[in-house]
PDB file of C-alpha atoms in Angstrom:
ATOM      1  CA  MET A   1      13.038   5.478   1.909  1.00  0.00           C
ATOM      2  CA  LYS A   2      11.044   2.794   0.126  1.00  0.00           C
ATOM      3  CA  VAL A   3       7.419   1.860   0.833  1.00  0.00           C
ATOM      4  CA  LEU A   4       6.084  -1.327  -0.700  1.00  0.00           C
ATOM      5  CA  PHE A   5       2.402  -2.204  -0.383  1.00  0.00           C
ATOM      6  CA  VAL A   6       1.609  -5.913  -0.632  1.00  0.00           C
ATOM      7  CA  CYS A   7      -1.692  -7.691  -1.145  1.00  0.00           C
ATOM      8  CA  THR A   8      -2.745 -10.943  -2.757  1.00  0.00           C
ATOM      9  CA  GLY A   9      -3.087 -10.237  -6.476  1.00  0.00           C
ATOM     10  CA  ASN A  10      -1.803  -6.659  -6.837  1.00  0.00           C
ATOM     11  CA  THR A  11      -5.005  -5.652  -8.626  1.00  0.00           C
ATOM     12  CA  CYS A  12      -7.088  -4.013  -5.873  1.00  0.00           C
ATOM     13  CA  ARG A  13      -5.766  -3.017  -2.456  1.00  0.00           C
ATOM     14  CA  SER A  14      -2.049  -2.540  -3.001  1.00  0.00           C
ATOM     15  CA  PRO A  15      -2.379  -0.470  -6.209  1.00  0.00           C
ATOM     16  CA  MET A  16      -5.022   1.698  -4.506  1.00  0.00           C
ATOM     17  CA  ALA A  17      -2.628   2.205  -1.583  1.00  0.00           C
ATOM     18  CA  GLU A  18       0.210   3.029  -3.971  1.00  0.00           C
ATOM     19  CA  ALA A  19      -1.880   5.663  -5.790  1.00  0.00           C
ATOM     20  CA  MET A  20      -3.147   7.139  -2.526  1.00  0.00           C
ATOM     21  CA  LEU A  21       0.315   7.402  -0.964  1.00  0.00           C
ATOM     22  CA  ARG A  22       1.872   8.920  -4.081  1.00  0.00           C
ATOM     23  CA  GLU A  23      -0.820  11.614  -4.137  1.00  0.00           C
ATOM     24  CA  ALA A  24      -0.652  12.247  -0.372  1.00  0.00           C
ATOM     25  CA  LEU A  25       3.135  12.597  -0.441  1.00  0.00           C
ATOM     26  CA  ALA A  26       2.905  15.033  -3.361  1.00  0.00           C
ATOM     27  CA  ARG A  27       0.270  17.118  -1.542  1.00  0.00           C
ATOM     28  CA  ALA A  28       2.471  17.163   1.579  1.00  0.00           C
ATOM     29  CA  GLY A  29       5.524  18.168  -0.463  1.00  0.00           C
ATOM     30  CA  ILE A  30       7.462  15.102   0.664  1.00  0.00           C
ATOM     31  CA  GLN A  31      10.095  13.897  -1.752  1.00  0.00           C
ATOM     32  CA  GLY A  32      12.521  10.998  -1.688  1.00  0.00           C
ATOM     33  CA  VAL A  33      10.017   8.220  -0.987  1.00  0.00           C
ATOM     34  CA  ALA A  34       9.867   5.425  -3.557  1.00  0.00           C
ATOM     35  CA  VAL A  35       6.386   3.864  -3.596  1.00  0.00           C
ATOM     36  CA  ARG A  36       5.535   0.525  -5.211  1.00  0.00           C
ATOM     37  CA  SER A  37       3.080  -2.314  -4.876  1.00  0.00           C
ATOM     38  CA  ALA A  38       3.158  -6.050  -5.499  1.00  0.00           C
ATOM     39  CA  GLY A  39       1.161  -9.196  -4.884  1.00  0.00           C
ATOM     40  CA  LEU A  40       2.097 -12.478  -3.284  1.00  0.00           C
ATOM     41  CA  CYS A  41      -0.066 -14.479  -5.699  1.00  0.00           C
ATOM     42  CA  ALA A  42      -0.144 -11.999  -8.562  1.00  0.00           C
ATOM     43  CA  HIS A  43      -0.641 -13.048 -12.141  1.00  0.00           C
ATOM     44  CA  PRO A  44       2.021 -10.827 -13.753  1.00  0.00           C
ATOM     45  CA  GLY A  45       0.497  -8.419 -16.215  1.00  0.00           C
ATOM     46  CA  ALA A  46      -3.070  -8.636 -14.873  1.00  0.00           C
ATOM     47  CA  PRO A  47      -4.794  -5.228 -14.981  1.00  0.00           C
ATOM     48  CA  MET A  48      -6.014  -3.277 -11.989  1.00  0.00           C
ATOM     49  CA  SER A  49      -9.558  -4.304 -11.144  1.00  0.00           C
ATOM     50  CA  GLY A  50     -12.360  -2.145 -12.452  1.00  0.00           C
ATOM     51  CA  GLY A  51     -13.666  -1.636  -8.928  1.00  0.00           C
ATOM     52  CA  ALA A  52     -10.310  -0.268  -7.768  1.00  0.00           C
ATOM     53  CA  MET A  53     -10.074   2.086 -10.755  1.00  0.00           C
ATOM     54  CA  THR A  54     -13.635   3.287 -10.188  1.00  0.00           C
ATOM     55  CA  GLU A  55     -12.961   3.953  -6.512  1.00  0.00           C
ATOM     56  CA  LEU A  56      -9.783   5.934  -7.232  1.00  0.00           C
ATOM     57  CA  GLU A  57     -11.612   7.951  -9.891  1.00  0.00           C
ATOM     58  CA  ARG A  58     -14.493   8.590  -7.474  1.00  0.00           C
ATOM     59  CA  ARG A  59     -12.003  10.028  -4.995  1.00  0.00           C
ATOM     60  CA  GLY A  60     -10.374  12.185  -7.673  1.00  0.00           C
ATOM     61  CA  LEU A  61      -7.047  10.428  -7.299  1.00  0.00           C
ATOM     62  CA  PRO A  62      -4.691  10.251 -10.239  1.00  0.00           C
ATOM     63  CA  PHE A  63      -3.431   6.788 -10.977  1.00  0.00           C
ATOM     64  CA  PHE A  64      -1.723   4.968 -13.734  1.00  0.00           C
ATOM     65  CA  ARG A  65      -3.209   1.809 -15.136  1.00  0.00           C
ATOM     66  CA  THR A  66      -0.944  -0.629 -13.378  1.00  0.00           C
ATOM     67  CA  ARG A  67      -0.231  -4.208 -14.284  1.00  0.00           C
ATOM     68  CA  ALA A  68       0.175  -6.739 -11.508  1.00  0.00           C
ATOM     69  CA  VAL A  69       3.643  -7.787 -10.414  1.00  0.00           C
ATOM     70  CA  ARG A  70       4.627 -10.608  -8.107  1.00  0.00           C
ATOM     71  CA  LEU A  71       6.615  -9.841  -4.973  1.00  0.00           C
ATOM     72  CA  THR A  72      10.351 -10.475  -5.317  1.00  0.00           C
ATOM     73  CA  PRO A  73      13.222 -10.413  -2.815  1.00  0.00           C
ATOM     74  CA  GLU A  74      14.708  -7.366  -4.549  1.00  0.00           C
ATOM     75  CA  MET A  75      11.542  -5.335  -3.940  1.00  0.00           C
ATOM     76  CA  VAL A  76      11.588  -6.076  -0.225  1.00  0.00           C
ATOM     77  CA  ARG A  77      15.215  -5.124   0.398  1.00  0.00           C
ATOM     78  CA  ASP A  78      15.412  -2.028   2.635  1.00  0.00           C
ATOM     79  CA  ALA A  79      11.692  -1.293   2.188  1.00  0.00           C
ATOM     80  CA  TRP A  80       8.893  -0.697   4.600  1.00  0.00           C
ATOM     81  CA  VAL A  81       6.672  -3.564   3.501  1.00  0.00           C
ATOM     82  CA  LEU A  82       3.072  -2.825   4.416  1.00  0.00           C
ATOM     83  CA  CYS A  83       0.653  -5.676   3.816  1.00  0.00           C
ATOM     84  CA  MET A  84      -3.127  -5.699   3.816  1.00  0.00           C
ATOM     85  CA  ALA A  85      -3.538  -8.898   5.879  1.00  0.00           C
ATOM     86  CA  GLN A  86      -1.590 -10.754   8.563  1.00  0.00           C
ATOM     87  CA  TRP A  87      -1.064 -13.880   6.433  1.00  0.00           C
ATOM     88  CA  GLN A  88       0.688 -11.654   3.883  1.00  0.00           C
ATOM     89  CA  VAL A  89       3.008 -10.384   6.622  1.00  0.00           C
ATOM     90  CA  ARG A  90       4.009 -13.961   7.439  1.00  0.00           C
ATOM     91  CA  GLN A  91       4.757 -14.649   3.781  1.00  0.00           C
ATOM     92  CA  ALA A  92       6.596 -11.367   3.179  1.00  0.00           C
ATOM     93  CA  ARG A  93       8.832 -11.971   6.198  1.00  0.00           C
ATOM     94  CA  LYS A  94      10.254 -14.976   4.336  1.00  0.00           C
ATOM     95  CA  PHE A  95      12.020 -12.474   2.071  1.00  0.00           C
ATOM     96  CA  PRO A  96      15.115 -11.150   3.882  1.00  0.00           C
ATOM     97  CA  GLY A  97      16.310  -7.586   4.095  1.00  0.00           C
ATOM     98  CA  ALA A  98      13.158  -5.538   4.682  1.00  0.00           C
ATOM     99  CA  ALA A  99      13.430  -2.503   6.917  1.00  0.00           C
ATOM    100  CA  GLN A 100       9.971  -3.259   8.331  1.00  0.00           C
ATOM    101  CA  VAL A 101       7.190  -5.776   7.603  1.00  0.00           C
ATOM    102  CA  ASP A 102       3.737  -5.200   9.068  1.00  0.00           C
ATOM    103  CA  THR A 103       0.141  -4.685   8.087  1.00  0.00           C
ATOM    104  CA  LEU A 104      -0.768  -1.171   7.046  1.00  0.00           C
ATOM    105  CA  THR A 105      -3.405  -1.093   9.755  1.00  0.00           C
ATOM    106  CA  HIS A 106      -1.173  -2.266  12.622  1.00  0.00           C
ATOM    107  CA  PHE A 107       1.774  -0.099  11.562  1.00  0.00           C
ATOM    108  CA  THR A 108      -0.458   2.984  11.592  1.00  0.00           C
ATOM    109  CA  GLY A 109      -2.276   2.185  14.842  1.00  0.00           C
ATOM    110  CA  MET A 110      -5.520   0.959  13.328  1.00  0.00           C
ATOM    111  CA  SER A 111      -7.281  -2.297  14.082  1.00  0.00           C
ATOM    112  CA  GLY A 112      -8.122  -5.237  11.843  1.00  0.00           C
ATOM    113  CA  GLU A 113      -7.051  -5.880   8.292  1.00  0.00           C
ATOM    114  CA  VAL A 114      -7.999  -4.383   4.944  1.00  0.00           C
ATOM    115  CA  ASP A 115     -10.554  -6.828   3.558  1.00  0.00           C
ATOM    116  CA  ASP A 116     -10.065  -8.000  -0.010  1.00  0.00           C
ATOM    117  CA  PRO A 117     -12.758  -6.400  -2.186  1.00  0.00           C
ATOM    118  CA  TYR A 118     -11.987  -8.581  -5.217  1.00  0.00           C
ATOM    119  CA  GLY A 119     -15.211 -10.011  -6.579  1.00  0.00           C
ATOM    120  CA  GLY A 120     -17.260  -7.764  -4.326  1.00  0.00           C
ATOM    121  CA  GLY A 121     -19.388  -4.834  -5.273  1.00  0.00           C
ATOM    122  CA  GLU A 122     -18.989  -1.101  -4.985  1.00  0.00           C
ATOM    123  CA  ASN A 123     -19.427  -1.132  -1.199  1.00  0.00           C
ATOM    124  CA  ALA A 124     -16.600  -3.655  -0.751  1.00  0.00           C
ATOM    125  CA  TYR A 125     -14.226  -1.435  -2.730  1.00  0.00           C
ATOM    126  CA  ARG A 126     -15.381   1.664  -0.876  1.00  0.00           C
ATOM    127  CA  ARG A 127     -14.774   0.027   2.538  1.00  0.00           C
ATOM    128  CA  ALA A 128     -11.304  -1.145   1.514  1.00  0.00           C
ATOM    129  CA  ALA A 129     -10.452   2.268   0.056  1.00  0.00           C
ATOM    130  CA  ASP A 130     -11.683   4.022   3.212  1.00  0.00           C
ATOM    131  CA  GLN A 131      -9.402   1.850   5.367  1.00  0.00           C
ATOM    132  CA  ILE A 132      -6.455   2.344   3.042  1.00  0.00           C
ATOM    133  CA  GLU A 133      -7.037   6.093   2.877  1.00  0.00           C
ATOM    134  CA  GLU A 134      -7.015   6.372   6.678  1.00  0.00           C
ATOM    135  CA  GLY A 135      -3.885   4.214   6.891  1.00  0.00           C
ATOM    136  CA  VAL A 136      -2.160   6.336   4.254  1.00  0.00           C
ATOM    137  CA  ARG A 137      -3.127   9.538   6.071  1.00  0.00           C
ATOM    138  CA  ARG A 138      -1.520   8.196   9.242  1.00  0.00           C
ATOM    139  CA  LEU A 139       1.488   6.898   7.314  1.00  0.00           C
ATOM    140  CA  VAL A 140       2.149  10.331   5.811  1.00  0.00           C
ATOM    141  CA  SER A 141       2.090  11.854   9.304  1.00  0.00           C
ATOM    142  CA  PHE A 142       4.607   9.236  10.409  1.00  0.00           C
ATOM    143  CA  ILE A 143       6.838   9.957   7.398  1.00  0.00           C
ATOM    144  CA  GLN A 144       6.630  13.699   8.116  1.00  0.00           C
ATOM    145  CA  ARG A 145       7.807  13.071  11.679  1.00  0.00           C
ATOM    146  CA  GLU A 146      10.657  10.923  10.342  1.00  0.00           C
ATOM    147  CA  CYS A 147      11.690  13.766   8.030  1.00  0.00           C
ATOM    148  CA  GLU A 148      11.717  16.228  10.927  1.00  0.00           C
ATOM    149  CA  THR A 149      13.707  13.817  13.088  1.00  0.00           C
ATOM    150  CA  HIS A 150      16.300  13.329  10.341  1.00  0.00           C
ATOM    151  CA  ASP A 151      16.665  17.004   9.392  1.00  0.00           C
ATOM    152  CA  GLY A 152      14.472  16.745   6.312  1.00  0.00           C
ATOM    153  CA  SER A 153      16.270  13.831   4.710  1.00  0.00           C
ATOM    154  CA  LEU A 154      14.812  10.374   4.402  1.00  0.00           C
TER     155      LEU A 154
END
């Protein structure tokens, strides 16, 4: 199973989601899920935003200092592509071969979109991280059910 988080620049929301899901899967003892992130308009090599790093550190989440990557067709193939906004879903669907393309919020039964905190203050990053964290919590529950349905294999 592959999960690919997509946002605009791959410096805030999608790398936070990637770090959160990696940690949540490890805590749940779930293996066999490849987790990545990318941006539709990413400037390759751009660092994770300071606000995103601060928010992950505040939550005690381990993360690696990522560098932005732009979404490619190869990344999408056979992946669950979970975007932060509806316009990103429309763009990601132009890449063929995904197993699923949706917003993180819709896929996990939440409402709205994950607002882009880029350029905002601490509260903007905290709100985005709170939404992502809830979406990831629900996503892990969904993945656990999938594992049980498929006899433990993904």
